[in-house]
XYZ file of C-alpha atoms in Angstrom:
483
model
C -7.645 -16.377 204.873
C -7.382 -19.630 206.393
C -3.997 -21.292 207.280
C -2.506 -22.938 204.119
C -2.878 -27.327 204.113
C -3.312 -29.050 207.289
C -2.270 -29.325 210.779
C 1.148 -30.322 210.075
C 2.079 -27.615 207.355
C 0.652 -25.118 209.272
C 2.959 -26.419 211.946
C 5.882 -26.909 209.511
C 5.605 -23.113 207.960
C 5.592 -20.956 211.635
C 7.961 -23.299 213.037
C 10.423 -22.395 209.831
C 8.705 -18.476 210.210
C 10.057 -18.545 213.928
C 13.650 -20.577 212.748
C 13.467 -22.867 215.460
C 14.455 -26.648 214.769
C 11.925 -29.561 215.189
C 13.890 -29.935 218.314
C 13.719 -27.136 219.424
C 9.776 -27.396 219.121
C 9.876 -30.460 220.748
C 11.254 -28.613 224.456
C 11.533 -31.248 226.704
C 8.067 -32.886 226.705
C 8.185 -34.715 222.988
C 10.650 -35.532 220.322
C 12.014 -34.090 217.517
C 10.758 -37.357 215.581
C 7.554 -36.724 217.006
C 7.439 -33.317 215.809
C 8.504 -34.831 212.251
C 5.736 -37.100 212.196
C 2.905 -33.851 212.939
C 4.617 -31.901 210.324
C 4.235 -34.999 207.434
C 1.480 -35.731 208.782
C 1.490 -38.724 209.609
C 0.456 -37.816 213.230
C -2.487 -36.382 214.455
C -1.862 -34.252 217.452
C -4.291 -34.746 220.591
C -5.897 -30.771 221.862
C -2.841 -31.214 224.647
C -0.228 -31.268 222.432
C -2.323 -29.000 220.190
C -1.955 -26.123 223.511
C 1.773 -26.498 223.792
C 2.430 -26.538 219.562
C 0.587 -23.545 219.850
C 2.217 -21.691 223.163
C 5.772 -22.002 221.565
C 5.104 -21.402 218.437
C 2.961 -18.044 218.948
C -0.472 -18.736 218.342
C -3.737 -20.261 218.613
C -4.624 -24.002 218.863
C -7.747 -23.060 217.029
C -5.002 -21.485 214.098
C -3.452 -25.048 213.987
C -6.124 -27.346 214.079
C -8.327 -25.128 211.735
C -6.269 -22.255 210.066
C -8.460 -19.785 211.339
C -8.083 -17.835 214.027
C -11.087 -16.984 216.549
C -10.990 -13.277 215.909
C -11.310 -13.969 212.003
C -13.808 -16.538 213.188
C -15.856 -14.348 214.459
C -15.254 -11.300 211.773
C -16.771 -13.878 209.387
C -19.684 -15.217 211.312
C -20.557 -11.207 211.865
C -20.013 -10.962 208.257
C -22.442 -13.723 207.315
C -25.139 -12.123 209.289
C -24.773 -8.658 207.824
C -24.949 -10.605 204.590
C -28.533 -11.838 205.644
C -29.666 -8.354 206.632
C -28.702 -6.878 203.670
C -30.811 -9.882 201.748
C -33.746 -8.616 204.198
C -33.530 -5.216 203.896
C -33.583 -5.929 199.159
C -30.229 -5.295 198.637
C -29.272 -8.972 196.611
C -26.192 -7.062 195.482
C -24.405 -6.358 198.903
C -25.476 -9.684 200.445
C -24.591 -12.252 197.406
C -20.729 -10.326 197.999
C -20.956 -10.605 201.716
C -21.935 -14.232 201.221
C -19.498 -15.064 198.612
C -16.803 -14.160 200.885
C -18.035 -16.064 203.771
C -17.594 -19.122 201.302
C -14.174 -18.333 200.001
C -12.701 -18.002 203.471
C -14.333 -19.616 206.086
C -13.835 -23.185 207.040
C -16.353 -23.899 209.229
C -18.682 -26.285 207.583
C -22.207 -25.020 209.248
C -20.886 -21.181 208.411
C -20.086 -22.182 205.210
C -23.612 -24.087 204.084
C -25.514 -20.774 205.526
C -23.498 -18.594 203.286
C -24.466 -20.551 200.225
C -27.890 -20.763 200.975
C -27.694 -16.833 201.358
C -25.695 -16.375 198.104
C -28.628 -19.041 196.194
C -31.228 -16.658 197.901
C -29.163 -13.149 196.577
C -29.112 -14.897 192.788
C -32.544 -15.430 192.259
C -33.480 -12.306 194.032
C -30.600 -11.004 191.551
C -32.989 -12.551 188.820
C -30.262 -14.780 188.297
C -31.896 -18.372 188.553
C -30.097 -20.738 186.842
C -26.924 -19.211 189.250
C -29.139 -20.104 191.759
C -30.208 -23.307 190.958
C -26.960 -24.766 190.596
C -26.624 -23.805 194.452
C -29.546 -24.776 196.043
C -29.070 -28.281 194.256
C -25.780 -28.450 195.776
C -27.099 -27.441 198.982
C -30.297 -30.305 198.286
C -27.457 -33.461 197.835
C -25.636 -31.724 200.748
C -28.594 -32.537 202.302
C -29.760 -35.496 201.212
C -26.291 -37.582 201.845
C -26.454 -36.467 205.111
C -29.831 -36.030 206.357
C -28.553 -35.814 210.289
C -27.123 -31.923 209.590
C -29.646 -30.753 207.321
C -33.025 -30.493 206.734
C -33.741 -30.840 202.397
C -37.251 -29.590 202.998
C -35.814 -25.605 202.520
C -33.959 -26.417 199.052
C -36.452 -28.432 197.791
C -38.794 -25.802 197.968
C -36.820 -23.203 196.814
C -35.708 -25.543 193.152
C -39.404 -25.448 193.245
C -39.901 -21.534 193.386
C -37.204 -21.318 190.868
C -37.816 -23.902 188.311
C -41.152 -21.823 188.593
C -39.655 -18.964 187.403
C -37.350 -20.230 184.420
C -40.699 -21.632 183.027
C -39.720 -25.496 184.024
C -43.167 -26.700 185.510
C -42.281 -30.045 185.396
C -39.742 -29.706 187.668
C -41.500 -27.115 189.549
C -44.569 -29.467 190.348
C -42.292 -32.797 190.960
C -40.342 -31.273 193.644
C -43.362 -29.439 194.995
C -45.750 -32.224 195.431
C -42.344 -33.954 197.160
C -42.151 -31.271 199.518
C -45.891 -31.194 200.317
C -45.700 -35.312 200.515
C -43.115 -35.055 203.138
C -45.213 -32.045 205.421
C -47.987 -34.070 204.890
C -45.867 -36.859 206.481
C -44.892 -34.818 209.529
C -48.742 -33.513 210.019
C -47.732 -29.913 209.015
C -50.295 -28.272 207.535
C -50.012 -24.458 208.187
C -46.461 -22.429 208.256
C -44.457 -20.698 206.419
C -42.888 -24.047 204.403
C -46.874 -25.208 203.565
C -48.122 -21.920 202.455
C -45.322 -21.230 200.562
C -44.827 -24.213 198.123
C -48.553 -24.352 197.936
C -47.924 -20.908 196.736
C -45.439 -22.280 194.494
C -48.017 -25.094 193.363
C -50.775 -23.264 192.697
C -49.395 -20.875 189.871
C -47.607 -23.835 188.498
C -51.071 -26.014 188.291
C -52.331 -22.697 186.183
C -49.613 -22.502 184.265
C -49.829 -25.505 182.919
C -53.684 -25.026 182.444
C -55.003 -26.995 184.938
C -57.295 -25.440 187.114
C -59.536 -27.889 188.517
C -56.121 -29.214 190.881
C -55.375 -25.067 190.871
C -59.001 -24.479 192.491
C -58.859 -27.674 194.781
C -55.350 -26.583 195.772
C -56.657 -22.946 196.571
C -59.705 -23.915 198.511
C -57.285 -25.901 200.985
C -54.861 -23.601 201.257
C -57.293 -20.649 201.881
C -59.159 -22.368 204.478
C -56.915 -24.536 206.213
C -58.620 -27.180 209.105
C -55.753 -27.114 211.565
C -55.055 -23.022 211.509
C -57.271 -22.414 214.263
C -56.008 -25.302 216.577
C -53.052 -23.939 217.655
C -50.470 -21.664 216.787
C -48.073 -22.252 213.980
C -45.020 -22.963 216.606
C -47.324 -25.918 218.546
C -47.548 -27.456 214.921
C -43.636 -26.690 214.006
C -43.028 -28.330 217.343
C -44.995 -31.864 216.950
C -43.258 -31.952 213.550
C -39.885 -31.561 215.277
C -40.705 -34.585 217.376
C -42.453 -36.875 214.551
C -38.860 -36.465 212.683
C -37.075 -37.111 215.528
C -39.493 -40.314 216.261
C -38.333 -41.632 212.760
C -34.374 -40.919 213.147
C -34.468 -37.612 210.596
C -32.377 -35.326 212.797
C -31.863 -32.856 210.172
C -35.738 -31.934 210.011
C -36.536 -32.453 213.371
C -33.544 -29.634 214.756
C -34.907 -27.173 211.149
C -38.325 -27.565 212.635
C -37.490 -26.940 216.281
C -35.778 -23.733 214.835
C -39.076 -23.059 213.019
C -40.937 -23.439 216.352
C -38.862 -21.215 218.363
C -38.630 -18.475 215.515
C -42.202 -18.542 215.027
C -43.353 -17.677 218.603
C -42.094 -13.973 217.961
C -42.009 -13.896 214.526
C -44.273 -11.826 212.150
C -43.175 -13.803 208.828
C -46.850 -15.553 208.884
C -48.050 -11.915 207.766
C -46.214 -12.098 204.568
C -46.504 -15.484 203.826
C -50.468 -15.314 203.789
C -49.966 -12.213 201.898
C -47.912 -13.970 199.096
C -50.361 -16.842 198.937
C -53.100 -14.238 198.672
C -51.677 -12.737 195.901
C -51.173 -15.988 194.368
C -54.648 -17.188 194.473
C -55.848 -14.139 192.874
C -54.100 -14.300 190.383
C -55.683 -17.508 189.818
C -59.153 -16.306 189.774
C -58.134 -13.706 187.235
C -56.638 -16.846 185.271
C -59.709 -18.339 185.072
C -60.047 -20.572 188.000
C -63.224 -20.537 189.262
C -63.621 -18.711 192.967
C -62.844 -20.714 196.021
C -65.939 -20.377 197.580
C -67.247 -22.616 195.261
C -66.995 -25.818 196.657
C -66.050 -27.673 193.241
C -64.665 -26.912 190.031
C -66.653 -28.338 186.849
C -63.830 -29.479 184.109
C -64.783 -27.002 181.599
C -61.461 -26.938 179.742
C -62.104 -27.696 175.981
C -60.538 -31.027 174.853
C -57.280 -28.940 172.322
C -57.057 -26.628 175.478
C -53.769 -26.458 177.259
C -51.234 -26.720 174.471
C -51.373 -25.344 171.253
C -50.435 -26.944 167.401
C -46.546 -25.737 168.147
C -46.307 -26.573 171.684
C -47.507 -23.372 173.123
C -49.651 -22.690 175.502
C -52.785 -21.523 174.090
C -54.466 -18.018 175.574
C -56.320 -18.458 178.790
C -59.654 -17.624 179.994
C -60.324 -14.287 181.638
C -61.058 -14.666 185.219
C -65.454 -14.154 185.393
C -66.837 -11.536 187.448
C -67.414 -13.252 190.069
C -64.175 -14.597 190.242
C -62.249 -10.858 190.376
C -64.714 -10.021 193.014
C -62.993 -12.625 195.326
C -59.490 -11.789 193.943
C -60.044 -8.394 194.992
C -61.173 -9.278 198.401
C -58.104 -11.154 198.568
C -55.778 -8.657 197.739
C -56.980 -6.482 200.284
C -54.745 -8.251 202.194
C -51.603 -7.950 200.322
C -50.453 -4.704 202.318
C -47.290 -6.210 203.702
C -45.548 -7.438 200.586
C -43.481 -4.853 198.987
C -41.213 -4.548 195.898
C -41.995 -7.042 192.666
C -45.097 -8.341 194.807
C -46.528 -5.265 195.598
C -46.338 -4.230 192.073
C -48.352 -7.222 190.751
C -50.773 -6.701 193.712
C -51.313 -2.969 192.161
C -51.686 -4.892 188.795
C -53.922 -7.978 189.691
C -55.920 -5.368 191.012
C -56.432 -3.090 188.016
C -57.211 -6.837 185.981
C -59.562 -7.660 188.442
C -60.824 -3.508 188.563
C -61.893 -4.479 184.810
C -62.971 -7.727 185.230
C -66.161 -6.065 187.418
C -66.780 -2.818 185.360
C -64.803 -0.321 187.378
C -62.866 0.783 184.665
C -62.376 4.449 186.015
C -60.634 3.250 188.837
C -58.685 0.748 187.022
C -57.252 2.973 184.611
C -56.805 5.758 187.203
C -54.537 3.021 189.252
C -52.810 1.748 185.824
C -52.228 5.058 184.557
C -51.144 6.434 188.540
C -48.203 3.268 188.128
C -47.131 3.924 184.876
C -46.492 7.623 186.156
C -49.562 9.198 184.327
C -49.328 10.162 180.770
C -46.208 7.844 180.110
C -48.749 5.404 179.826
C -50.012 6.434 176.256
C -47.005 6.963 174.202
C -44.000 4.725 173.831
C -40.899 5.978 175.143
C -38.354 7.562 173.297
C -35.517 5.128 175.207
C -37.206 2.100 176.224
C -34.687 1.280 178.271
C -35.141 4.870 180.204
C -38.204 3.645 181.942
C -36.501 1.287 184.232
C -33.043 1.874 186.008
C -29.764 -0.854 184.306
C -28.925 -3.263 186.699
C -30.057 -6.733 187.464
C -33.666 -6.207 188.250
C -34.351 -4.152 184.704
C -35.896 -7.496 182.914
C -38.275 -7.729 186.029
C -39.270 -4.414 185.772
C -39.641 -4.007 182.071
C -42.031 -7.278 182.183
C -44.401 -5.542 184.994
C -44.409 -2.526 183.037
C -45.291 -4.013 180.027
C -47.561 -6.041 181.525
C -49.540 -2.974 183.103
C -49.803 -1.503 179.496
C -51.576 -4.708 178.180
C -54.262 -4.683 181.243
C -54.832 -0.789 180.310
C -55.181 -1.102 176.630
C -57.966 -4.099 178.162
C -59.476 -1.511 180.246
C -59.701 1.030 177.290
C -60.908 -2.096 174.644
C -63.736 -1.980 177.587
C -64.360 1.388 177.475
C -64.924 1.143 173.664
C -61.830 3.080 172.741
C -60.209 0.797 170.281
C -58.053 3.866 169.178
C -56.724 4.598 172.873
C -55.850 1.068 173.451
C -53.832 0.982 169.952
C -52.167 3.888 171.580
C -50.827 2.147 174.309
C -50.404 -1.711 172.313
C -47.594 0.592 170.447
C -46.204 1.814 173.665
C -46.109 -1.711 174.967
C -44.644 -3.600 171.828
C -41.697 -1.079 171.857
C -40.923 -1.986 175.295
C -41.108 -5.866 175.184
C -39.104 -5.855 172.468
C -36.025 -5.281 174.831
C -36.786 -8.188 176.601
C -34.798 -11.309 175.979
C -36.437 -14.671 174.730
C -37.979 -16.634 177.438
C -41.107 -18.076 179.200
C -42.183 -14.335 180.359
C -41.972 -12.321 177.087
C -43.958 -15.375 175.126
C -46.849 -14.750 178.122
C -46.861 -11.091 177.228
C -46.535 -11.475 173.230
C -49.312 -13.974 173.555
C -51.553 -11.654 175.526
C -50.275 -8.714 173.237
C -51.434 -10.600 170.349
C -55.470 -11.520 171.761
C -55.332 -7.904 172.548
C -54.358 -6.734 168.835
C -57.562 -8.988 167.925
C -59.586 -7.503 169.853
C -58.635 -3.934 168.392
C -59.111 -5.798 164.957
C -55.213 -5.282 164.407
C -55.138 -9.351 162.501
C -51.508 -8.168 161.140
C -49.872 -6.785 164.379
C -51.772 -9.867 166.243
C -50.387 -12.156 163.773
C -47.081 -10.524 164.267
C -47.107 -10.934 168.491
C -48.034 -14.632 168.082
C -45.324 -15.132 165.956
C -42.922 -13.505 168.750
C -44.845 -15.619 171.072
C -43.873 -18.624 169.454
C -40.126 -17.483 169.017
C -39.489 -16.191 172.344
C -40.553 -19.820 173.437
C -38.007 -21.218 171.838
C -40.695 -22.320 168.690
C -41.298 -21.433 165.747
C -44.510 -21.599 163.307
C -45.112 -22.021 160.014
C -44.735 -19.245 157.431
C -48.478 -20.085 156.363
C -49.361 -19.680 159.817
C -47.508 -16.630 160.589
C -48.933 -15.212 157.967
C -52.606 -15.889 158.292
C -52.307 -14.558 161.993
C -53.277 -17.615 163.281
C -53.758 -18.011 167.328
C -51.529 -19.892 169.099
């Protein structure tokens, strides 16, 4: 732990731990008064007298100016760094402790700031975004009041990618478009920072059921103007210099970071992963492919949000459209964990989107660990491991039951796909209220419909509603009306 108060106390406590007097302390090169003065402090001791302090009294100048001494120093910066590698290597458990104690003992202002932005980074990997929030707006102020030190390009987009997930697209889009303002500003348009909160952007546009700005959004992203110029650390680098042209130290030192890391770095294959998996998911939300060269406002007038303030069902993605996400997700290979598992499901959509409902029942069925898939389990809760990542899981498993009972509605097997509606319902009824369980109720419910179930479809809207924080009408509810 660091030294208790401030120079002077720490000076006051070993001087009493070593019972010597103040002028004793003092030797023969400065008073006893003097020494009386450090020790209120009401003197600030230059590094010479800092030395000698620290020679008679048994330890480190470091220890008196700081409280910490360079061994612990050290212990914590190696600490901080395991912290990060167990982040990397998905274990948001063993870093967010790492990082925590970084925090609670270190001192060091720049040690201190990386540890929280690891700890915000653990918490939403944790699934634990409001936690995370908090942080990362701390770490956005932090940034903000003193734009010399810091860069506030990293939080911003990060509030983005979380407000994202805790369903706040407002927020989500304000502080993305922000972020993509400012790149814009420093003529940076490829990296990891661009690619990701168009990422970001993108769902959030669909989302909120706008996909002409989703498909313009896409088209630029996918087929950026400046990505064959030069290589992403030649762009990080010109940014560097444009911020430091305009005084904004903080970005220009991030993005002179960015430009060294990115020489050797094989992040780039990830990132263009992520946004491929992101843009097909738009095409399978109904935005139309990106080869097109513009998107026709098709969306009906009462589209968007519904009579309680939910969003209504969305399009299907067309044929044509899957094709493309498809070819997309072909390059998805290097994501892993949560993405790769809604890869493996955009897929199977996308599988029945074009007719290939073998192979898209095959994969669904292959996911959901084969016959598992048609009968609900016994212990919902026994298909997914307790711990912090269960809600995540539960939602992608429930969400590959809804795209299989599609694939068997396809294969004109209403009774199959009732089969595995049951399965599904069971399961996403342990989910807690929230933007993610309304998305699957709603899509449970079109599915009941199309199985001519009107009473359990009436019955999933009405969860829709509730998990959303709404509720409808009892005539409503009742009639099974769509939301």
């Amino acid at each position: 732990m660091p030294g208790p108060g401030n120079v002077g106390e720490r000076v006051r406590n070993l001087r009493l731990t070593r019972r010597l007097s103040q002028a004793q302390l003092a030797g023969h090169d400065l008073s006893d008064s003097y020494i009386s003065l450090i020790e209120s402090g009401k003197r600030t001791p230059t590094p010479t007298v800092l030395r000698m302090l620290a020679e008679r009294l048994g330890c480190t100048p470091e220890y008196l100016a700081e409280g910490v001494e360079p061994e612990q120093r050290a212990h914590l910066e190696v600490r901080e760094r395991h912290a990060h590698l167990a982040l990397l290597r998905g274990d948001p458990v063993t870093a967010e402790a790492g990082f925590e104690e970084v925090i609670a003992r270190s001192d060091d202002p720049d040690l201190t700031s990386r540890a929280r932005w690891g700890r915000a980074r653990a918490l939403e990997e944790l699934g634990r975004a409001d936690d995370a929030i908090a942080l990362f707006e701390e770490l956005r102020e932090q940034a903000e009041r003193d734009p010399g030190r810091a860069s506030w390009l990293p939080p911003v987009i990060a509030l983005a990618r979380c407000y994202h997930a805790v369903g706040d697209l407002g927020q989500a889009i304000a502080l993305g478009e922000r972020a993509v303002e400012r790149l814009n500003q420093l003529g940076l348009g490829v990296g990891e920072e661009y690619t990701e909160v168009g990422r970001i952007l993108l769902l959030a546009y669909v989302d909120r059921s706008d996909p002409a700005r989703a498909h313009e959004l896409g088209r630029r992203l996918l087929n950026p103007k400046s990505a064959a110029d030069d290589p992403a650390s030649v762009h990080y680098q010109r940014a560097s210099m444009r911020a430091l042209e305009e005084g904004t130290i903080g970005d220009s030192l991030y993005f002179a970071d960015q430009a060294l890391a990115a020489r050797g770095d094989t992040g780039p294959a990830q990132s263009h992963a992520r946004l491929s998996l992101a843009a097909a998911k738009a095409l399978l939300r109904g935005v139309m492919p990106f080869s097109a060269v513009t998107q026709p406002d098709t969306t009906p007038a009462d589209a968007g949000t519904g009579e309680y303030g939910f969003e209504r069902p969305r399009p299907e993605g067309s044929p044509e459209a899957a094709q493309e996400a498809l070819r997309l997700l072909e390059g998805t290979a290097d994501l892993n964990g949560d993405e790769s598992t809604e890869s493996t499901i955009a897929k199977a959509r996308a599988l029945v989107l074009v007719g290939d409902l073998d192979d898209a029942i095959a994969t669904l069925e292959q996911f959901l660990d084969t016959g598992m898939a048609l009968a609900a389990p016994e212990n919902p809760h026994a298909m997914t491991p307790p711990g912090a990542d269960h809600a995540a899981r539960t939602q992608k498993t429930v969400l590959a039951r809804l795209v299989l009972a599609r694939a068997r509605v396809a294969q004109g097997d209403p009774a199959a796909a009732q089969v595995v509606l049951r399965a599904a319902s069971e399961q996403l009824a342990t989910l807690s209220a929230g933007r993610p369980a309304a998305h699957l109720y709603r899509e449970l419910g079109e599915l009941h419909e199309l199985v001519q179930d009107s009473e359990n479809a009436a019955i999933a809207y009405r969860r829709a509603l509730e998990a959303a924080g709404l509720t409808a009408s009892r005539s409503t509810s009742s009639a099974g009306a769509r939301v």
